Structures are given as structure tokens and as C-alpha cells.
Amino acid sequence: MLDAGQAMEPVLELEQLCAGYGETQVLHGLSVQAAPGRVLALLGRNGAGKSTTLKTVMGLLPVRAGQVRFRGAPMPRQPHDIARAGIAYVPETRDIFPSLSVRENLELTARRFRGDWTLERVLTLFPRLGERLDNGGTQLSGGEQQMLAMARALLMNPRLLILDEPTEGLAPIIVQQLHDSLQALKRAGLSMLIVEQNFGFATALADDVAVVGRGQVVWTGSAAAIRADTGVQHQWLGV
Amino acid sequence: MTTDPGFWLLQTLNALQLSMLLFLLSIGLTVIFGLMHFVNLAHGALYAAGAYVAASVSAVAGFWAGLVLAPLAVAVIGVLLYGGLIRRMRRSGPMAQVLVTFGLIFVALDLTRLIWGDIALASAMPPLLEGRLSVLGIDYPLYRLFVIGLGLVVFAALAFVLGRTQIGAMIRAGVDNDAMAACLGINVERLFFIVFCLGCALAGLAGAVAAPLLSVSPDMGLQILIPTLIVIVIGGLGSLQGAIAGSLVYGFVQTFGAVLAPGLASVLIYGLLAAILVIRPTGLFPAKG
Ligand SMILES: Nc1ncnc2c1ncn2[C@@H]1O[C@H](COP(=O)(O)OP(=O)(O)OP(=O)(O)O)[C@@H](O)[C@H]1O
Ligand SMILES: [Mg+2]
């Protein structure tokens, strides 16, 4: 499986990536590849640089050195061009627009990025949103906001879906629903890059795992391999 | 005098007229600020430019031509300002932006003196609106009613565009969270450019409308700046509701203050501003972002 995935051209390729905030550099030559049609999980301790990696991929932080390639071509620099190239991003904070209704939050992307994912289809994946279409974006519960952020991302009909800590702050039953939804997306062949603190959740979903430590990738392998490797778990994840 | 209903009606109409003028000015400034956290202190200078263009054009081609051309001309000034200055200043902090746009006020002041001279210009009303209309028993200048009507029409149009259309939702999303809006494929910088030019055009429209009411003088932009800033601070930054609410509060307090308590009128509005900031530090209807 892993070999088949790696034989294909990576959907996303980070090469010796350096990035950070102002004076502080956070990523020090981070390299990792995401294979198409697979789920890659980025794991690592708090402050390791996982979210920073995702923000740099989205163009929210400038690339200071190294390269980001998307489907074989250099990544555009501006976030809106990156989005239009086919990347959808669900940040840690979900970032639902408070001035927009649930419907408006969804339709914001639906018209530009037409494709298989339509409003009807995301509402069958997340039925609760259907009952809340005319609510304000921030009148939703945490779980509903996560679903709205994911639905909004899917309506972009992305080639790569990026999720930053999707289970954070959610009740166990909602986490289970989220797992089922993400499995459905995986079966549909969507490439995903996911950052997640919940080790069990991440390794159940992911095919491949890259462990980030101090701004670099310190381990890569399959999800099964890291589940079996308690040494890596102790050293880099503190599990 | 204060028991006469005619007096109250007259002052109410005066207050509305002032409010609508302030609304046309503040809406552009507040949405520009909300969308890009950009402070354009030269907004008042654009209003003065609109008044001058309208006065000059209307002397040659009539009031209506001036009313149409002034917003267009000021929008063109906006395009030049954006391309020449503002785009480059987007990443510099608020202090630099305040200083540069404050400096622009004086550049504009001298430019108007150079082009139009230092004396005040008079601008004629259109013959169609010169008369007075009897409203519930009082005679009120038709032109002032026109100003009120125009402000309400602009408010309704903006409420529709911002509240009910796709581009309106994009603008609100950009005001709430520009980084996330960009991650959804929205070109926020272009959205800002469109909003900026529209805000400039509305400032020009306000100038054109004000020209026949006031004398058109180089410092009219500076005079209107403080009231406009007070309006957007009272109303809350970034929102249409804030701009209209702030304008109404300012218009009514200023107008009724001036006739009921002339000695207090000038401090009244500042007192109110302070009170509102104590009770609601973000203003009456701030954007939610
Ligand atoms: N906006 C910011 N400004 C300055 N430093 C930041 C900022 N955001 C994060 N950092 C720093 O960058 C480092 C990496 O942060 P990052 O958010 O990438 O970590 P993470 O791996 O996502 O951790 P977590 O699991 O806590 O989300 C941390 O030391 C953090 O303090
Ligand atoms: Mg993080």
C-alpha cells in the first residue's frame, strides 16, 4: 500500500521548509510528502510546529527558505490562489464568520468551486447543519462549528483537505461522528493532511504518519508502524 | 416655541438631513477600516474634492451633471491614491497610515487652493429643487428633503448589497476575518480595492450634495473629519448599522443641542461620545469579527 502511494507523484511536497513569526523561526528545514488519495497525519508535541506548517502551506506565513510544491508545481504565494489551486483548510479555530448565517458561510465557497460536492451532499454528510441553515454562524455548538468548517471546505471541491486538530474540544460522541465522516471522505478518495493531538483518532484514520519535533520531521512511516513503535511515541509524542 | 409641533418637526428634518450627509461620509470610511484596518484620514479631503468638482461642473453643465460626475471623479482619485500610496502602505502599521493620510489632508488643501483659489465657492441648487414643500404644516426646503431621501436610498441600496448578495457576504466575511476569507479563495485585496473606490465615490457624492448647502471652501474636508470619526466611533467600526446609527445620534444631538441648549451644544456630542464609550467601548453596532 505504502509503496503504491509513494510511487505516484505526491499531491503535496514540502522541501527543507523554513518559516516562523517575526524574530522567531519555528520550522527549520521541514520536509514531508503527502501521497494522493491517502491521509497523512502530522503528529508531535505542543509547539512542535504543526500548525505553523499548515499556515505556511496555506500562504498565511511566508516561506523563508525551502519549497512547497502542489501536484508537481510550485505553490502560489497568495492564500486565495492556493485555495483556487485546490486546497481547502480547516484551521484549529474553525474561523466561522460570525456575521454570516450558516447558509451564507456555506455558499461563500459553493459558487466559485462547483463540483461533486454540493450543498445537498454536504448536508447529507452533516444533517445537523441542515436544521441550522438560517442560524448565525456563531450560534452553533463547538461540534456544529467544526462540521460547518468542514462542510465549507468540502464545498470548495478540494484536491487536498487540510484539517488542524478537528477533534479538539469535542464530546466523544461527536468525535465518533467526525471519525465516520472522515472515513467516508477517505473512501471517496480525497487526499487529506491532518494535524491531531488525539493519537488514537489520528492513527485510526491516517495511512501515513510524519512526526514533527522542533520544526523538523523526525520520523515517517505508516500508521500501523507508529502504533507498534512505543519508543517513538514516548520520545516524540509523550503518549 | 418648544411646545409648537412645527418646531419639533422642523428640527427633526434638519437633524435627519445632517445625519444623512454624515452617513454618506462615514459608511465608506467605516467599511474600509473594518475590511482592512486601514485608517484613511484623508476621507474628508475626498468629500471636499467632490464638492469642488460638483460646484465647477454645475456652473457649466448644471447641478445634475455635477452630482453624477463628482462621485466618478473622486472614485478616480481613489484609484490613483490606492495604486500610488495605499497599496504600498497596507503592511505598515496604523501609526504610519495615520501620519501619511493626515499629511494627505494638507496636500489636498493646497491642491484645492492652487486649482480653485482661496475663496469660498458658491454652488447653485437645481431649479427643480429650489422651492419649499409643505410638510405637515411647515414649509421645508425641497432640496433638504432631497438630501434626506438620497441618504435613505443609498442606505437601502447598501443594506441590500451587503445583506443579501454574494459580494455583500464576501465583504462581511472579509471584515470578520480576512485571512480565513482568503483561504476560501476570496481575493480580499481586490475586494478592498472595490470597497475603497466605492467609499471614495460616496464621499464625493456627499461633497456634491453638500455643495449647495454650505460654502465650498478648502478646509471643508477638515471640518467634517472630526464629526465623521465621532460617528463611526459611536456607531461601532466596520458595520452599516453602526454608520447609520452613529449618524442619526450625531445629527439629532447636534441639531437639537444647538437649538435647545446652545451653550452646551459643542460639548454635548463629546459628552455623549464619552458616555457611549464607557458603556459600550466598541460602539453601538460594531462588526463582529
Ligand atoms: N502567532 C504566533 N506568533 C509567535 N509565535 C507563535 C505564534 N503561533 C505559534 N507560535 C510559536 O511557534 C511555535 C510552534 O507553534 P505551532 O502552533 O506551530 O505548534 P503546534 O505544533 O501546532 O502545537 P499545538 O499542538 O499546541 O497546536 C510555538 O513555540 C509557538 O509558541
Ligand atoms: Mg497547533
Coordinates of C-alpha atoms and ligand atoms in Angstrom, one line a residue:
Chain A
M1 CA 0.0 0.0 0.0
L2 CA 2.6 2.5 1.1
D3 CA 4.8 1.7 -1.9
A4 CA 1.9 2.1 -4.3
G5 CA 1.2 5.5 -2.8
Q6 CA 4.8 6.7 -2.9
A7 CA 5.2 5.6 -6.5
M8 CA 2.7 8.3 -7.6
E9 CA 3.7 11.9 -7.7
P10 CA 3.0 13.5 -4.3
V11 CA 0.0 15.8 -4.1
L12 CA 1.9 18.0 -1.6
E13 CA 5.6 18.2 -1.1
L14 CA 7.4 20.3 1.5
E15 CA 11.1 20.5 0.9
Q16 CA 13.5 21.9 3.6
L17 CA 10.8 24.4 4.6
C18 CA 11.8 27.3 6.9
A19 CA 9.1 29.6 8.4
G20 CA 8.2 31.4 11.6
Y21 CA 6.8 34.5 13.2
G22 CA 8.8 37.7 13.2
E23 CA 12.1 37.1 15.0
T24 CA 11.3 33.5 15.9
Q25 CA 11.9 30.8 13.4
V26 CA 9.7 27.8 14.0
L27 CA 10.3 25.5 11.1
H28 CA 13.9 24.5 10.4
G29 CA 14.1 22.7 7.2
L30 CA 10.9 20.6 7.4
S31 CA 10.5 18.0 4.6
V32 CA 7.5 15.8 4.1
Q33 CA 5.4 14.4 1.2
A34 CA 1.6 13.6 1.0
A35 CA 0.6 10.9 -1.4
P36 CA -2.6 11.4 -3.5
G37 CA -5.7 9.6 -2.3
R38 CA -4.2 9.0 1.1
V39 CA -4.4 10.5 4.6
L40 CA -1.2 11.9 6.1
A41 CA -1.2 12.7 9.8
L42 CA 1.3 15.2 11.2
L43 CA 1.9 14.4 14.9
G44 CA 4.1 16.0 17.5
R45 CA 4.1 17.7 20.9
N46 CA 2.6 21.1 21.6
G47 CA 4.6 23.8 20.0
A48 CA 6.4 21.4 17.7
G49 CA 5.4 23.5 14.6
K50 CA 2.5 21.5 13.2
S51 CA 0.0 24.4 12.9
T52 CA 2.9 26.6 11.6
T53 CA 3.5 24.1 8.9
L54 CA -0.2 24.2 7.8
K55 CA -0.2 28.0 7.9
T56 CA 2.9 28.1 5.7
V57 CA 1.3 25.7 3.2
M58 CA -1.8 28.0 3.1
G59 CA 0.3 31.1 2.4
L60 CA -0.7 32.7 5.7
L61 CA 3.0 32.7 6.7
P62 CA 5.8 33.4 4.2
V63 CA 8.1 30.7 3.1
R64 CA 11.5 31.8 4.3
A65 CA 13.5 29.1 2.7
G66 CA 12.8 25.8 1.0
Q67 CA 9.9 24.9 -1.2
V68 CA 6.2 24.0 -1.2
R69 CA 5.0 22.0 -4.3
F70 CA 1.4 21.1 -5.0
R71 CA 0.7 18.5 -7.6
G72 CA 4.2 18.8 -9.0
A73 CA 4.1 22.6 -9.4
P74 CA 5.4 25.4 -7.1
M75 CA 2.7 26.6 -4.8
P76 CA 1.2 30.0 -5.5
R77 CA 2.1 32.6 -2.8
Q78 CA -1.3 34.2 -2.0
P79 CA -3.8 32.3 0.1
H80 CA -6.7 32.9 -2.4
D81 CA -4.6 31.5 -5.2
I82 CA -3.6 28.5 -3.1
A83 CA -7.3 27.9 -2.3
R84 CA -8.2 28.2 -6.0
A85 CA -5.4 25.7 -6.9
G86 CA -7.4 23.1 -4.9
I87 CA -6.5 23.2 -1.2
A88 CA -9.2 23.6 1.5
Y89 CA -8.1 24.4 5.0
V90 CA -10.0 24.0 8.3
P91 CA -8.0 25.9 11.0
E92 CA -7.7 25.0 14.6
T93 CA -10.0 27.8 15.5
R94 CA -12.6 26.8 12.8
D95 CA -13.0 30.5 11.9
I96 CA -16.7 30.5 11.2
F97 CA -17.7 34.0 10.1
P98 CA -19.9 35.5 12.9
S99 CA -21.6 38.0 10.6
L100 CA -22.8 35.3 8.2
S101 CA -25.6 32.8 8.6
V102 CA -24.8 29.1 8.3
R103 CA -26.1 29.1 4.7
E104 CA -24.0 32.2 3.8
N105 CA -20.9 30.5 5.3
L106 CA -21.5 27.6 3.0
E107 CA -22.5 29.5 -0.1
L108 CA -19.4 31.7 0.1
T109 CA -17.4 28.9 -1.5
A110 CA -20.1 26.9 -3.2
R111 CA -20.4 29.2 -6.3
R112 CA -16.8 29.5 -7.1
F113 CA -15.8 25.9 -6.8
R114 CA -18.5 23.8 -8.5
G115 CA -18.1 20.1 -8.5
D116 CA -19.3 16.8 -6.9
W117 CA -19.7 18.4 -3.5
T118 CA -23.0 20.3 -3.5
L119 CA -25.0 21.9 -0.6
E120 CA -27.3 18.9 -0.7
R121 CA -24.4 16.4 -0.5
V122 CA -22.7 18.1 2.5
L123 CA -26.0 18.3 4.2
T124 CA -26.4 14.5 3.9
L125 CA -22.9 14.2 5.5
F126 CA -23.7 16.7 8.2
P127 CA -27.5 16.6 8.6
R128 CA -27.5 18.8 11.7
L129 CA -26.3 21.8 9.6
G130 CA -29.5 21.4 7.6
E131 CA -31.6 22.3 10.6
R132 CA -29.4 25.3 11.3
L133 CA -29.1 27.0 7.9
D134 CA -30.6 30.3 9.0
N135 CA -28.8 30.5 12.3
G136 CA -25.9 32.9 12.8
G137 CA -22.6 31.2 12.3
T138 CA -21.6 31.5 15.9
Q139 CA -24.9 30.4 17.4
L140 CA -23.6 26.8 16.8
S141 CA -22.1 24.4 19.3
G142 CA -18.4 23.6 19.0
G143 CA -19.2 20.3 17.2
E144 CA -21.5 22.0 14.8
Q145 CA -18.9 24.7 14.1
Q146 CA -16.4 22.0 13.3
M147 CA -18.9 20.4 10.9
L148 CA -19.7 23.8 9.3
A149 CA -16.0 24.5 8.8
M150 CA -15.5 21.1 7.2
A151 CA -18.6 21.4 5.1
R152 CA -17.5 24.8 3.9
A153 CA -14.1 23.3 3.0
L154 CA -15.7 20.4 1.1
L155 CA -17.8 22.8 -0.9
M156 CA -14.5 24.0 -2.4
N157 CA -14.3 20.6 -4.0
P158 CA -10.6 20.4 -3.0
R159 CA -7.9 18.1 -4.2
L160 CA -6.4 18.3 -0.8
L161 CA -8.2 18.8 2.5
I162 CA -6.2 20.2 5.4
L163 CA -7.5 19.8 9.0
D164 CA -5.9 21.3 12.1
E165 CA -6.9 19.4 15.3
P166 CA -10.5 18.6 14.2
T167 CA -11.4 16.8 17.4
E168 CA -10.2 19.5 19.8
G169 CA -12.8 20.3 22.4
L170 CA -15.4 18.0 21.0
A171 CA -17.5 15.5 23.1
P172 CA -16.6 11.8 22.5
I173 CA -19.9 11.1 20.6
I174 CA -19.2 14.0 18.2
V175 CA -15.6 12.7 17.8
Q176 CA -17.0 9.4 16.7
Q177 CA -19.3 11.1 14.2
L178 CA -16.4 13.1 12.9
H179 CA -14.4 9.9 12.5
D180 CA -17.2 8.3 10.5
S181 CA -17.5 11.4 8.2
L182 CA -13.7 11.5 7.6
Q183 CA -13.6 7.7 6.9
A184 CA -16.3 8.4 4.3
L185 CA -14.2 11.1 2.7
K186 CA -11.2 8.8 2.7
R187 CA -13.2 6.1 1.0
A188 CA -14.2 8.6 -1.6
G189 CA -10.5 9.1 -2.4
L190 CA -10.0 12.6 -1.0
S191 CA -6.3 13.4 -0.2
M192 CA -6.0 14.7 3.4
L193 CA -3.4 16.2 5.6
I194 CA -4.4 16.2 9.3
V195 CA -2.8 17.5 12.4
E196 CA -4.2 15.9 15.5
Q197 CA -3.4 15.5 19.2
N198 CA -5.7 12.5 19.6
F199 CA -3.2 9.7 18.8
G200 CA -5.9 7.0 18.5
F201 CA -8.1 9.1 16.3
A202 CA -5.2 10.1 14.0
T203 CA -3.7 6.7 13.6
A204 CA -7.1 5.1 13.0
L205 CA -7.7 7.5 10.1
A206 CA -4.3 8.0 8.6
D207 CA -2.4 5.9 6.2
D208 CA 0.9 7.6 6.7
V209 CA 2.3 9.5 9.6
A210 CA 5.0 12.1 9.9
V211 CA 6.2 13.1 13.4
V212 CA 7.3 16.8 13.8
G213 CA 9.8 17.7 16.5
R214 CA 11.4 21.2 16.9
G215 CA 10.4 22.3 13.5
Q216 CA 11.6 19.2 11.6
V217 CA 10.2 15.9 10.6
V218 CA 11.9 13.4 12.9
W219 CA 10.1 10.2 11.9
T220 CA 8.0 9.0 9.0
G221 CA 6.2 5.7 8.5
S222 CA 2.8 4.0 8.3
A223 CA 0.1 4.5 10.9
A224 CA 0.4 0.8 11.8
A225 CA 4.2 1.2 12.3
I226 CA 3.8 4.1 14.8
R227 CA 1.1 2.3 16.7
A228 CA 3.5 -0.5 17.2
D229 CA 6.6 1.7 18.0
T230 CA 6.2 2.8 21.6
G231 CA 9.7 4.2 21.5
V232 CA 8.9 6.9 19.0
Q233 CA 5.6 7.5 20.8
H234 CA 7.5 8.1 24.1
Q235 CA 10.3 10.2 22.6
W236 CA 8.3 12.5 20.3
L237 CA 4.7 12.4 21.4
G238 CA 4.8 11.8 25.1
V239 CA 1.9 9.3 24.7
Chain B
M1 CA -41.5 77.8 20.9
T2 CA -40.8 74.2 22.1
T3 CA -44.5 73.4 22.5
D4 CA -45.1 74.1 18.8
P5 CA -45.1 70.7 17.0
G6 CA -43.9 72.6 13.9
F7 CA -40.7 73.4 15.7
W8 CA -40.0 69.8 16.5
L9 CA -40.8 68.6 13.0
L10 CA -38.5 71.3 11.5
Q11 CA -35.6 70.4 13.8
T12 CA -36.2 66.7 13.2
L13 CA -35.9 67.2 9.5
N14 CA -32.8 69.3 10.0
A15 CA -31.3 66.6 12.1
L16 CA -32.2 63.9 9.5
Q17 CA -30.6 66.0 6.8
L18 CA -27.3 66.3 8.7
S19 CA -27.4 62.6 9.6
M20 CA -27.8 61.6 6.0
L21 CA -24.8 63.7 4.9
L22 CA -22.7 62.2 7.7
F23 CA -23.9 58.7 6.8
L24 CA -22.7 59.1 3.2
L25 CA -19.3 60.0 4.5
S26 CA -19.0 57.6 7.4
I27 CA -20.1 54.4 5.6
G28 CA -17.1 54.3 3.3
L29 CA -14.7 55.1 6.0
T30 CA -16.0 52.6 8.4
V31 CA -16.2 49.7 6.0
I32 CA -12.7 50.4 4.7
F33 CA -11.5 50.3 8.2
G34 CA -13.4 47.2 9.1
L35 CA -12.2 45.3 6.0
M36 CA -8.5 46.3 6.1
H37 CA -7.9 48.0 9.4
F38 CA -6.8 50.9 7.3
V39 CA -7.4 54.4 8.6
N40 CA -7.9 57.0 5.9
L41 CA -7.9 60.4 7.5
A42 CA -7.9 61.9 4.0
H43 CA -11.5 60.8 3.6
G44 CA -12.7 64.3 4.4
A45 CA -10.4 65.7 1.7
L46 CA -12.2 63.4 -0.8
Y47 CA -15.5 65.0 0.3
A48 CA -14.1 68.5 -0.3
A49 CA -12.9 67.3 -3.7
G50 CA -16.4 66.1 -4.5
A51 CA -17.8 69.5 -3.5
Y52 CA -15.3 71.4 -5.7
V53 CA -15.9 69.1 -8.7
A54 CA -19.6 69.4 -8.3
A55 CA -19.5 73.2 -8.0
S56 CA -17.3 73.6 -11.0
V57 CA -19.3 71.2 -13.2
S58 CA -22.6 72.5 -12.1
A59 CA -21.6 76.1 -13.1
V60 CA -21.1 74.8 -16.6
A61 CA -23.3 71.9 -17.1
G62 CA -25.9 72.1 -14.3
F63 CA -26.4 70.5 -10.9
W64 CA -27.3 67.0 -12.1
A65 CA -24.2 66.7 -14.2
G66 CA -22.1 67.7 -11.1
L67 CA -24.0 65.2 -8.9
V68 CA -23.1 62.4 -11.3
L69 CA -19.6 63.5 -12.2
A70 CA -18.3 64.3 -8.7
P71 CA -18.5 60.7 -7.3
L72 CA -16.9 59.4 -10.5
A73 CA -14.1 61.9 -10.3
V74 CA -13.5 61.2 -6.6
A75 CA -13.5 57.4 -7.4
V76 CA -10.8 58.1 -9.9
I77 CA -8.8 60.0 -7.3
G78 CA -9.4 56.9 -5.1
V79 CA -7.9 54.6 -7.8
L80 CA -4.8 56.8 -8.0
L81 CA -4.5 57.0 -4.2
Y82 CA -4.8 53.3 -4.0
G83 CA -2.3 52.5 -6.7
G84 CA 0.2 55.2 -5.7
L85 CA 0.1 55.0 -2.0
I86 CA -2.3 52.9 -0.1
R87 CA -1.4 49.5 -1.6
R88 CA 2.2 50.1 -0.6
M89 CA 1.1 51.1 2.9
R90 CA -1.0 48.1 3.6
R91 CA 1.7 46.3 5.7
S92 CA 2.9 49.4 7.5
G93 CA 1.4 49.9 10.9
P94 CA -1.5 52.2 11.9
M95 CA 0.8 54.9 13.0
A96 CA 2.4 55.3 9.6
Q97 CA -1.0 55.2 7.9
V98 CA -2.4 57.8 10.2
L99 CA 0.5 60.1 9.6
V100 CA 0.6 59.7 5.8
T101 CA -3.2 60.1 5.3
F102 CA -3.1 63.1 7.7
G103 CA -0.4 64.5 5.6
L104 CA -2.6 63.9 2.5
I105 CA -5.1 66.3 4.0
F106 CA -2.7 69.2 3.7
V107 CA -1.6 68.2 0.3
A108 CA -5.2 68.2 -0.8
L109 CA -5.8 71.5 1.0
D110 CA -3.0 73.2 -1.0
L111 CA -4.0 71.5 -4.2
T112 CA -7.5 72.8 -3.9
R113 CA -6.1 76.3 -3.2
L114 CA -3.9 76.1 -6.3
I115 CA -6.7 74.9 -8.5
W116 CA -9.7 76.8 -7.2
G117 CA -8.2 79.6 -5.2
D118 CA -8.6 80.5 -1.5
I119 CA -12.1 82.0 -1.6
A120 CA -15.2 80.0 -1.0
L121 CA -17.2 78.9 -4.0
A122 CA -21.0 79.0 -4.2
S123 CA -22.9 76.2 -5.8
A124 CA -26.4 76.7 -7.1
M125 CA -29.3 74.4 -6.4
P126 CA -31.1 72.8 -9.3
P127 CA -34.2 74.8 -10.2
L128 CA -36.3 71.7 -9.8
L129 CA -35.4 71.5 -6.0
E130 CA -35.2 75.2 -5.3
G131 CA -38.7 75.7 -3.8
R132 CA -40.2 74.7 -0.5
L133 CA -42.6 71.9 0.3
S134 CA -45.3 72.0 2.8
V135 CA -44.8 69.1 5.2
L136 CA -47.4 68.5 7.9
G137 CA -48.0 72.2 8.1
I138 CA -44.5 73.6 7.9
D139 CA -42.7 74.9 4.8
Y140 CA -39.4 73.0 4.3
P141 CA -36.8 73.4 1.6
L142 CA -37.2 70.9 -1.1
Y143 CA -33.5 70.4 -1.5
R144 CA -33.0 69.3 2.1
L145 CA -35.8 66.8 1.7
F146 CA -33.9 65.6 -1.4
V147 CA -30.8 65.1 0.7
I148 CA -32.7 63.1 3.3
G149 CA -34.3 61.0 0.5
L150 CA -30.9 60.4 -1.2
G151 CA -29.3 59.3 2.1
L152 CA -32.1 56.8 2.7
V153 CA -31.9 55.4 -0.8
V154 CA -28.2 54.9 -0.5
F155 CA -28.7 53.3 2.9
A156 CA -31.3 50.9 1.5
A157 CA -29.2 50.0 -1.5
L158 CA -26.1 49.3 0.6
A159 CA -28.2 47.3 3.1
F160 CA -29.4 45.2 0.2
V161 CA -26.0 44.7 -1.3
L162 CA -24.2 44.0 2.0
G163 CA -27.0 41.9 3.5
R164 CA -28.5 40.0 0.6
T165 CA -25.9 39.4 -2.2
Q166 CA -22.9 37.2 -2.6
I167 CA -20.5 40.1 -2.8
G168 CA -22.0 41.5 0.3
A169 CA -21.4 38.3 2.1
M170 CA -17.8 38.3 0.9
I171 CA -17.3 41.8 2.2
R172 CA -18.8 40.8 5.6
A173 CA -16.6 37.7 5.7
G174 CA -13.6 39.9 4.9
V175 CA -14.4 42.3 7.7
D176 CA -14.9 39.4 10.1
N177 CA -11.7 37.5 9.3
D178 CA -9.7 38.5 6.2
A179 CA -7.2 35.6 6.5
M180 CA -9.9 33.0 6.5
A181 CA -11.8 34.7 3.7
A182 CA -8.6 34.5 1.6
C183 CA -8.2 30.8 2.5
L184 CA -11.7 30.3 0.9
G185 CA -10.5 31.7 -2.4
I186 CA -11.6 35.3 -1.9
N187 CA -9.2 37.9 -3.3
V188 CA -9.5 40.2 -0.3
E189 CA -7.2 42.8 -1.6
R190 CA -9.3 43.2 -4.7
L191 CA -12.4 43.3 -2.6
F192 CA -10.7 46.1 -0.6
F193 CA -9.9 48.0 -3.7
I194 CA -13.6 47.9 -4.9
V195 CA -14.8 48.9 -1.4
F196 CA -12.2 51.7 -1.2
C197 CA -13.2 53.2 -4.6
L198 CA -16.9 52.9 -3.7
G199 CA -16.3 54.6 -0.3
C200 CA -14.4 57.4 -2.2
A201 CA -17.3 57.8 -4.6
L202 CA -19.8 58.1 -1.7
A203 CA -17.6 60.7 -0.1
G204 CA -17.6 62.5 -3.4
L205 CA -21.4 62.2 -3.5
A206 CA -21.6 63.7 0.0
G207 CA -19.5 66.6 -1.2
A208 CA -21.6 67.2 -4.2
V209 CA -24.8 67.1 -2.2
A210 CA -23.4 69.4 0.5
A211 CA -22.1 72.0 -2.0
P212 CA -25.3 73.9 -2.5
L213 CA -25.9 73.8 1.3
L214 CA -22.6 75.1 2.5
S215 CA -20.0 77.3 1.0
V216 CA -17.4 75.3 -0.8
S217 CA -14.1 76.1 0.9
P218 CA -10.7 74.3 1.0
D219 CA -11.0 73.4 4.7
M220 CA -14.5 71.9 4.5
G221 CA -12.8 68.5 4.5
L222 CA -11.0 69.1 7.7
Q223 CA -14.2 70.4 9.3
I224 CA -16.2 67.3 8.5
L225 CA -13.4 64.9 9.5
I226 CA -14.0 65.0 13.3
P227 CA -17.8 64.6 13.1
T228 CA -17.3 61.6 10.7
L229 CA -14.8 60.0 13.1
I230 CA -17.2 60.6 16.0
V231 CA -20.0 58.9 14.0
I232 CA -18.0 55.8 13.3
V233 CA -16.7 55.5 16.9
I234 CA -20.2 55.9 18.3
G235 CA -21.7 53.5 15.7
G236 CA -19.0 50.9 16.0
L237 CA -16.4 50.2 13.4
G238 CA -17.0 48.3 10.3
S239 CA -20.8 48.0 10.0
L240 CA -23.6 49.6 8.1
Q241 CA -25.9 49.6 11.1
G242 CA -23.2 51.4 13.0
A243 CA -22.7 54.1 10.4
I244 CA -26.4 54.8 10.2
A245 CA -27.0 54.7 13.9
G246 CA -23.9 56.9 14.7
S247 CA -25.0 59.4 12.0
L248 CA -28.5 59.6 13.5
V249 CA -27.2 60.0 17.0
Y250 CA -24.8 62.7 15.9
G251 CA -27.3 64.5 13.7
F252 CA -30.0 64.7 16.4
V253 CA -27.8 65.5 19.3
Q254 CA -26.0 68.2 17.3
T255 CA -29.2 69.8 15.9
F256 CA -31.3 69.7 19.0
G257 CA -28.4 70.6 21.2
A258 CA -27.8 73.7 19.1
V259 CA -31.4 75.0 19.5
L260 CA -32.3 73.8 22.9
A261 CA -29.0 74.3 24.8
P262 CA -26.8 76.5 22.6
G263 CA -24.3 76.9 25.3
L264 CA -23.8 73.2 25.7
A265 CA -24.1 72.1 22.1
S266 CA -20.4 71.8 21.3
V267 CA -19.6 69.8 24.4
L268 CA -22.8 67.7 24.3
I269 CA -21.6 65.5 21.5
Y270 CA -18.3 64.8 23.1
G271 CA -20.0 64.0 26.4
L272 CA -22.2 61.6 24.6
L273 CA -19.2 60.0 22.8
A274 CA -17.5 59.6 26.2
A275 CA -20.7 58.1 27.7
I276 CA -21.1 55.6 24.9
L277 CA -17.5 54.6 25.0
V278 CA -17.8 53.9 28.7
I279 CA -21.0 51.8 28.4
R280 CA -20.1 50.1 25.0
P281 CA -16.4 50.5 24.3
T282 CA -16.8 49.0 20.8
G283 CA -19.7 51.4 19.8
L284 CA -23.3 50.7 19.2
F285 CA -23.2 48.1 16.4
P286 CA -19.6 47.0 15.8
A287 CA -18.8 44.4 13.1
K288 CA -18.5 41.1 14.8
G289 CA -15.0 40.0 13.6
Ligands
LIG1 N1 1.3 33.9 16.1 C1 2.5 33.5 16.7 N2 3.4 34.4 17.0 C2 4.6 34.0 17.5 N3 4.9 32.7 17.8 C3 4.0 31.8 17.6 C4 2.7 32.1 17.0 N4 2.0 31.0 16.8 C5 2.8 30.0 17.3 N5 4.0 30.4 17.7 C6 5.1 29.6 18.3 O1 5.5 28.8 17.3 C7 5.8 27.5 17.9 C8 5.1 26.4 17.1 O2 3.7 26.7 17.2 P1 2.6 25.8 16.5 O3 1.3 26.5 16.6 O4 3.0 25.5 15.1 O5 2.6 24.5 17.3 P2 1.8 23.1 17.2 O6 2.7 22.1 16.8 O7 0.6 23.4 16.3 O8 1.3 22.9 18.6 P3 -0.2 22.7 19.3 O9 -0.3 21.2 19.4 O10 -0.1 23.3 20.6 O11 -1.2 23.3 18.4 C9 5.4 27.6 19.3 O12 6.6 27.7 20.1 C10 4.6 28.8 19.4 O13 4.8 29.4 20.7
MG2 MG -1.4 23.7 16.6

